[in-house]
XYZ file of C-alpha atoms in Angstrom:
340
model
C 103.276 53.036 135.542
C 103.252 56.156 137.691
C 99.918 56.869 139.397
C 99.229 60.591 139.559
C 96.055 60.452 141.676
C 94.611 58.812 144.785
C 91.216 58.277 146.416
C 90.375 60.721 149.169
C 87.932 59.611 151.853
C 85.274 62.308 152.100
C 84.768 63.528 155.667
C 81.781 65.156 157.293
C 81.558 68.796 156.239
C 83.771 68.406 153.172
C 82.752 70.230 150.016
C 84.311 70.361 146.576
C 85.697 73.811 147.312
C 87.119 72.953 150.744
C 88.967 69.905 149.393
C 90.108 71.733 146.285
C 91.446 74.711 148.249
C 93.754 72.400 150.219
C 95.128 71.149 146.896
C 95.617 74.604 145.414
C 92.869 74.247 142.825
C 89.280 75.367 142.296
C 86.182 73.304 142.973
C 85.419 73.191 139.254
C 88.920 71.906 138.476
C 88.606 69.177 141.113
C 85.191 68.153 139.800
C 86.545 67.813 136.271
C 89.583 65.873 137.505
C 87.439 63.417 139.486
C 84.975 62.896 136.647
C 87.852 62.183 134.241
C 89.132 59.359 136.456
C 86.026 57.777 137.954
C 83.418 55.357 136.671
C 80.427 56.903 134.941
C 78.068 56.214 137.857
C 80.437 57.872 140.357
C 80.577 61.276 138.734
C 79.786 64.305 140.856
C 77.974 67.420 139.758
C 77.375 69.529 142.847
C 79.355 71.442 145.463
C 77.751 69.424 148.240
C 79.304 65.958 148.662
C 76.442 64.309 150.550
C 76.424 60.533 149.964
C 79.801 60.760 148.193
C 82.252 58.446 149.966
C 85.426 58.961 147.971
C 86.743 61.405 145.438
C 89.751 61.190 143.141
C 92.332 63.897 143.818
C 95.631 64.621 142.023
C 98.912 63.792 143.748
C 100.941 66.591 142.173
C 98.504 69.179 140.949
C 99.804 72.174 139.048
C 97.760 75.238 138.245
C 97.766 76.676 134.747
C 99.906 79.515 136.066
C 102.445 77.022 137.439
C 102.467 75.062 134.179
C 103.032 78.236 132.192
C 105.865 79.287 134.487
C 107.499 75.866 134.131
C 107.185 76.145 130.350
C 108.851 79.546 130.375
C 111.608 78.291 132.667
C 112.660 75.666 130.099
C 113.147 78.285 127.373
C 115.621 81.159 126.957
C 114.176 84.420 128.269
C 117.101 86.707 127.572
C 120.367 86.639 125.697
C 123.443 85.382 127.534
C 126.934 84.185 126.507
C 125.894 80.603 127.314
C 123.157 80.633 124.653
C 125.616 79.906 121.834
C 128.106 77.082 121.448
C 131.577 78.063 120.246
C 131.320 76.091 116.989
C 128.471 75.200 114.626
C 128.413 73.200 111.408
C 126.137 74.649 108.738
C 124.584 73.052 105.660
C 122.479 75.018 103.180
C 120.595 73.996 100.052
C 119.017 76.169 97.360
C 116.406 75.079 94.823
C 114.960 77.077 91.944
C 113.356 76.208 88.582
C 115.755 78.687 86.975
C 119.032 77.192 88.246
C 120.623 73.889 89.240
C 120.316 72.918 92.932
C 123.177 74.124 95.117
C 124.407 72.609 98.386
C 127.001 74.388 100.500
C 128.582 73.699 103.859
C 130.858 75.553 106.248
C 131.809 75.968 109.885
C 131.275 79.027 112.050
C 133.027 79.955 115.277
C 131.161 82.207 117.704
C 132.151 84.036 120.825
C 129.557 86.158 122.618
C 130.685 88.545 125.319
C 128.983 91.273 127.332
C 129.876 94.806 126.278
C 131.076 96.430 129.484
C 128.824 99.129 130.970
C 126.277 98.677 128.179
C 123.088 96.661 127.817
C 124.425 94.855 124.768
C 126.734 92.071 123.606
C 129.525 91.677 121.068
C 129.479 88.561 118.887
C 132.776 87.583 117.292
C 132.047 85.617 114.104
C 134.324 83.504 111.902
C 133.170 81.522 108.851
C 135.526 78.865 107.480
C 135.930 75.441 105.809
C 133.612 76.298 102.928
C 132.482 73.471 100.605
C 130.156 73.255 97.613
C 128.447 69.916 96.984
C 130.957 68.389 99.395
C 134.048 69.735 97.648
C 136.320 72.702 98.268
C 135.655 75.216 95.456
C 138.610 75.389 93.083
C 137.438 77.934 90.508
C 139.188 81.283 90.648
C 136.239 83.547 91.491
C 134.883 81.304 94.261
C 138.366 80.960 95.706
C 138.884 84.730 95.589
C 135.481 85.387 97.155
C 136.293 83.065 100.058
C 139.760 84.592 100.439
C 138.350 88.129 100.595
C 135.852 87.192 103.299
C 138.492 85.271 105.217
C 140.771 88.313 105.175
C 138.340 90.413 107.257
C 137.466 87.715 109.803
C 136.638 87.746 112.634
C 133.717 90.111 112.228
C 132.196 91.607 115.358
C 128.497 92.433 115.606
C 126.620 94.393 118.246
C 123.627 92.463 119.605
C 121.107 93.995 121.985
C 119.756 92.160 125.035
C 116.771 90.967 122.979
C 119.019 89.086 120.538
C 118.762 91.514 117.614
C 121.864 92.541 115.665
C 121.982 96.339 115.697
C 125.325 97.140 114.109
C 128.994 96.408 113.517
C 131.278 96.824 116.518
C 134.133 98.459 114.568
C 133.435 99.121 110.901
C 136.688 101.025 110.342
C 138.682 98.015 111.535
C 137.045 95.884 108.820
C 137.931 98.258 105.996
C 141.457 98.881 107.293
C 142.069 95.145 107.641
C 141.055 94.444 104.050
C 143.176 97.279 102.660
C 146.162 95.802 104.502
C 145.386 92.194 103.509
C 144.675 93.097 99.888
C 148.368 93.446 99.137
C 148.874 89.760 99.904
C 145.782 88.773 97.914
C 146.992 90.670 94.857
C 150.209 88.652 94.804
C 148.225 85.459 94.294
C 145.103 86.646 92.459
C 146.300 88.546 89.413
C 144.533 89.841 86.325
C 141.772 92.294 85.522
C 138.932 90.055 86.709
C 140.524 89.642 90.140
C 141.237 93.367 90.408
C 137.659 94.243 89.513
C 136.319 91.777 92.088
C 138.545 93.144 94.863
C 137.610 96.712 93.917
C 133.917 95.832 94.202
C 134.489 93.975 97.488
C 136.352 96.919 99.000
C 133.702 99.349 97.786
C 130.904 97.260 99.303
C 132.491 96.797 102.725
C 133.130 100.541 102.962
C 129.356 101.055 102.941
C 128.550 100.158 106.550
C 124.761 99.992 106.126
C 125.064 97.854 103.006
C 127.554 95.485 104.655
C 125.361 95.034 107.722
C 122.276 94.395 105.597
C 124.225 91.797 103.597
C 124.529 89.691 106.739
C 121.174 90.486 108.357
C 119.253 89.429 105.248
C 120.822 85.962 105.093
C 118.844 82.948 106.260
C 121.895 82.012 108.335
C 121.841 85.166 110.477
C 118.044 85.253 110.625
C 118.068 81.693 111.979
C 121.197 81.798 114.124
C 120.308 85.036 115.912
C 116.634 84.759 116.955
C 114.916 87.399 119.033
C 114.725 86.065 122.575
C 111.076 87.086 122.986
C 110.165 84.532 120.290
C 110.794 81.788 122.847
C 108.276 83.238 125.291
C 105.359 83.827 122.938
C 102.203 81.684 122.913
C 99.875 83.447 120.491
C 100.402 84.367 116.845
C 102.050 87.649 115.950
C 103.439 89.625 112.992
C 107.162 89.642 112.232
C 109.183 91.043 109.281
C 111.391 88.268 107.861
C 113.723 87.942 104.890
C 112.968 85.431 102.137
C 116.008 86.336 100.026
C 119.388 87.894 100.747
C 119.645 91.513 99.572
C 115.847 91.763 99.411
C 113.553 93.494 101.900
C 111.948 91.960 105.013
C 108.394 90.769 104.363
C 105.678 90.969 107.008
C 104.650 87.459 108.095
C 102.073 86.024 110.451
C 103.816 83.666 112.876
C 102.346 80.747 114.797
C 104.403 78.970 117.428
C 104.511 75.363 118.620
C 106.497 73.850 121.459
C 107.432 70.193 121.867
C 109.586 68.249 124.293
C 112.506 67.182 122.133
C 113.779 64.796 124.798
C 114.453 64.527 128.505
C 116.728 67.571 128.533
C 115.737 69.415 125.365
C 112.825 71.437 124.087
C 111.883 72.089 120.462
C 110.285 75.367 119.419
C 108.799 75.689 115.928
C 107.804 78.972 114.283
C 105.536 78.685 111.256
C 105.406 81.882 109.226
C 103.228 82.842 106.286
C 103.478 85.991 104.172
C 100.741 88.453 105.161
C 102.075 91.529 103.358
C 100.551 92.535 100.022
C 103.602 92.409 97.787
C 104.480 90.316 94.746
C 107.009 87.538 94.367
C 108.745 89.630 91.697
C 109.220 92.464 94.196
C 110.824 90.034 96.639
C 113.072 88.530 93.951
C 114.193 91.976 92.779
C 114.447 93.381 96.287
C 112.439 96.480 95.357
C 108.991 97.455 96.634
C 106.843 99.005 93.911
C 104.041 100.036 96.297
C 101.408 99.179 93.725
C 98.190 97.268 94.272
C 98.404 93.695 93.069
C 95.888 90.983 92.284
C 98.596 88.322 92.662
C 100.206 88.768 96.092
C 103.251 86.693 96.955
C 102.714 83.304 98.534
C 105.455 82.127 100.830
C 106.202 80.282 104.038
C 109.089 80.216 106.457
C 109.671 77.638 109.183
C 112.190 78.164 111.982
C 113.033 75.352 114.427
C 115.104 75.705 117.589
C 116.294 72.912 119.870
C 117.590 74.232 123.186
C 118.744 72.669 126.445
C 116.163 72.962 129.213
C 118.633 73.802 131.973
C 121.437 75.898 130.483
C 119.287 77.287 127.614
C 122.075 76.484 125.128
C 121.211 76.453 121.411
C 121.824 72.872 120.290
C 120.384 73.014 116.784
C 118.559 75.434 114.516
C 116.811 74.731 111.228
C 114.967 76.887 108.737
C 113.094 76.428 105.484
C 111.956 79.173 103.137
C 109.552 78.617 100.253
C 108.362 81.231 97.775
C 105.833 80.469 95.047
C 104.004 82.225 92.224
C 100.603 81.078 90.964
C 101.049 77.774 92.774
C 104.512 77.055 91.349
C 107.609 77.021 93.540
C 110.145 79.631 92.435
C 112.546 79.559 95.380
C 113.386 77.163 98.208
C 116.142 77.551 100.750
C 116.933 75.202 103.640
C 119.514 75.511 106.389
C 120.609 73.185 109.187
C 122.844 74.504 111.981
C 124.244 71.971 114.466
C 126.772 72.144 117.280
C 130.330 70.965 116.635
């Protein structure tokens, strides 16, 4: 067992403050430390150490400022290319009283690079190897949907130095790529249903704001691309977060916890609770009615991040969203993002 204190022999003229100052602490801090480690009868209460022969002192004392700095040093403070791994495996599950549970899985490839001469980054994103309940979807619409998305990959997003996605790097390239790739898709996916789907897909990706919001409102992007200042916070704060894709961000009150995940890892947990006065129906429909309500939405969101203490690399990210109405769960969504 490691001993983190020793007995100091009090010398003539020593006071609590004089001893403490040599240790980089205050007299009050030294008094509390000694009293925590000594027998009840040996406790000290005064600055003067007359008749006190020994006092317990810490071997490696750290001030609160030093402890806080060490805590900050183990967590990401700004975005860098080393924050992300090149490949993550993703599993998502959806639960609702209105539909059967759904479990999907896929792989994403990421490449983050600094945008030259600008205070921002470009994230190249590829999503592939899609499965539903462990199987590759074989129905026509699911297959076509995956093929359409695959045809415009990789997508490139602009991310500011704080970790927030601010736009698409080259929207025209996305639309031009699909128009070119569509010819090949039409040779395989024939019929009116397929044509209507591809028409809708092309129409949607031409709307840059709509396309960007499609990604930003997913639990995947909300979890995978955290704001870097989240890692440095200690007190609760307000943050707009999405509970459903294609809905609006809901103001939440966030509390943060930090745990040592292991010798080289640290776990940060964000616990969010809806604080905005809106209804669950508004969230489900994605439309704010701006009317007073006696039944505000009840919902929670939990975000967990495991990062490496030294290189600040994101090892794992998890999230859980729960939305309820009058005490009954109406929507649950869970995601687990792991390296490799």
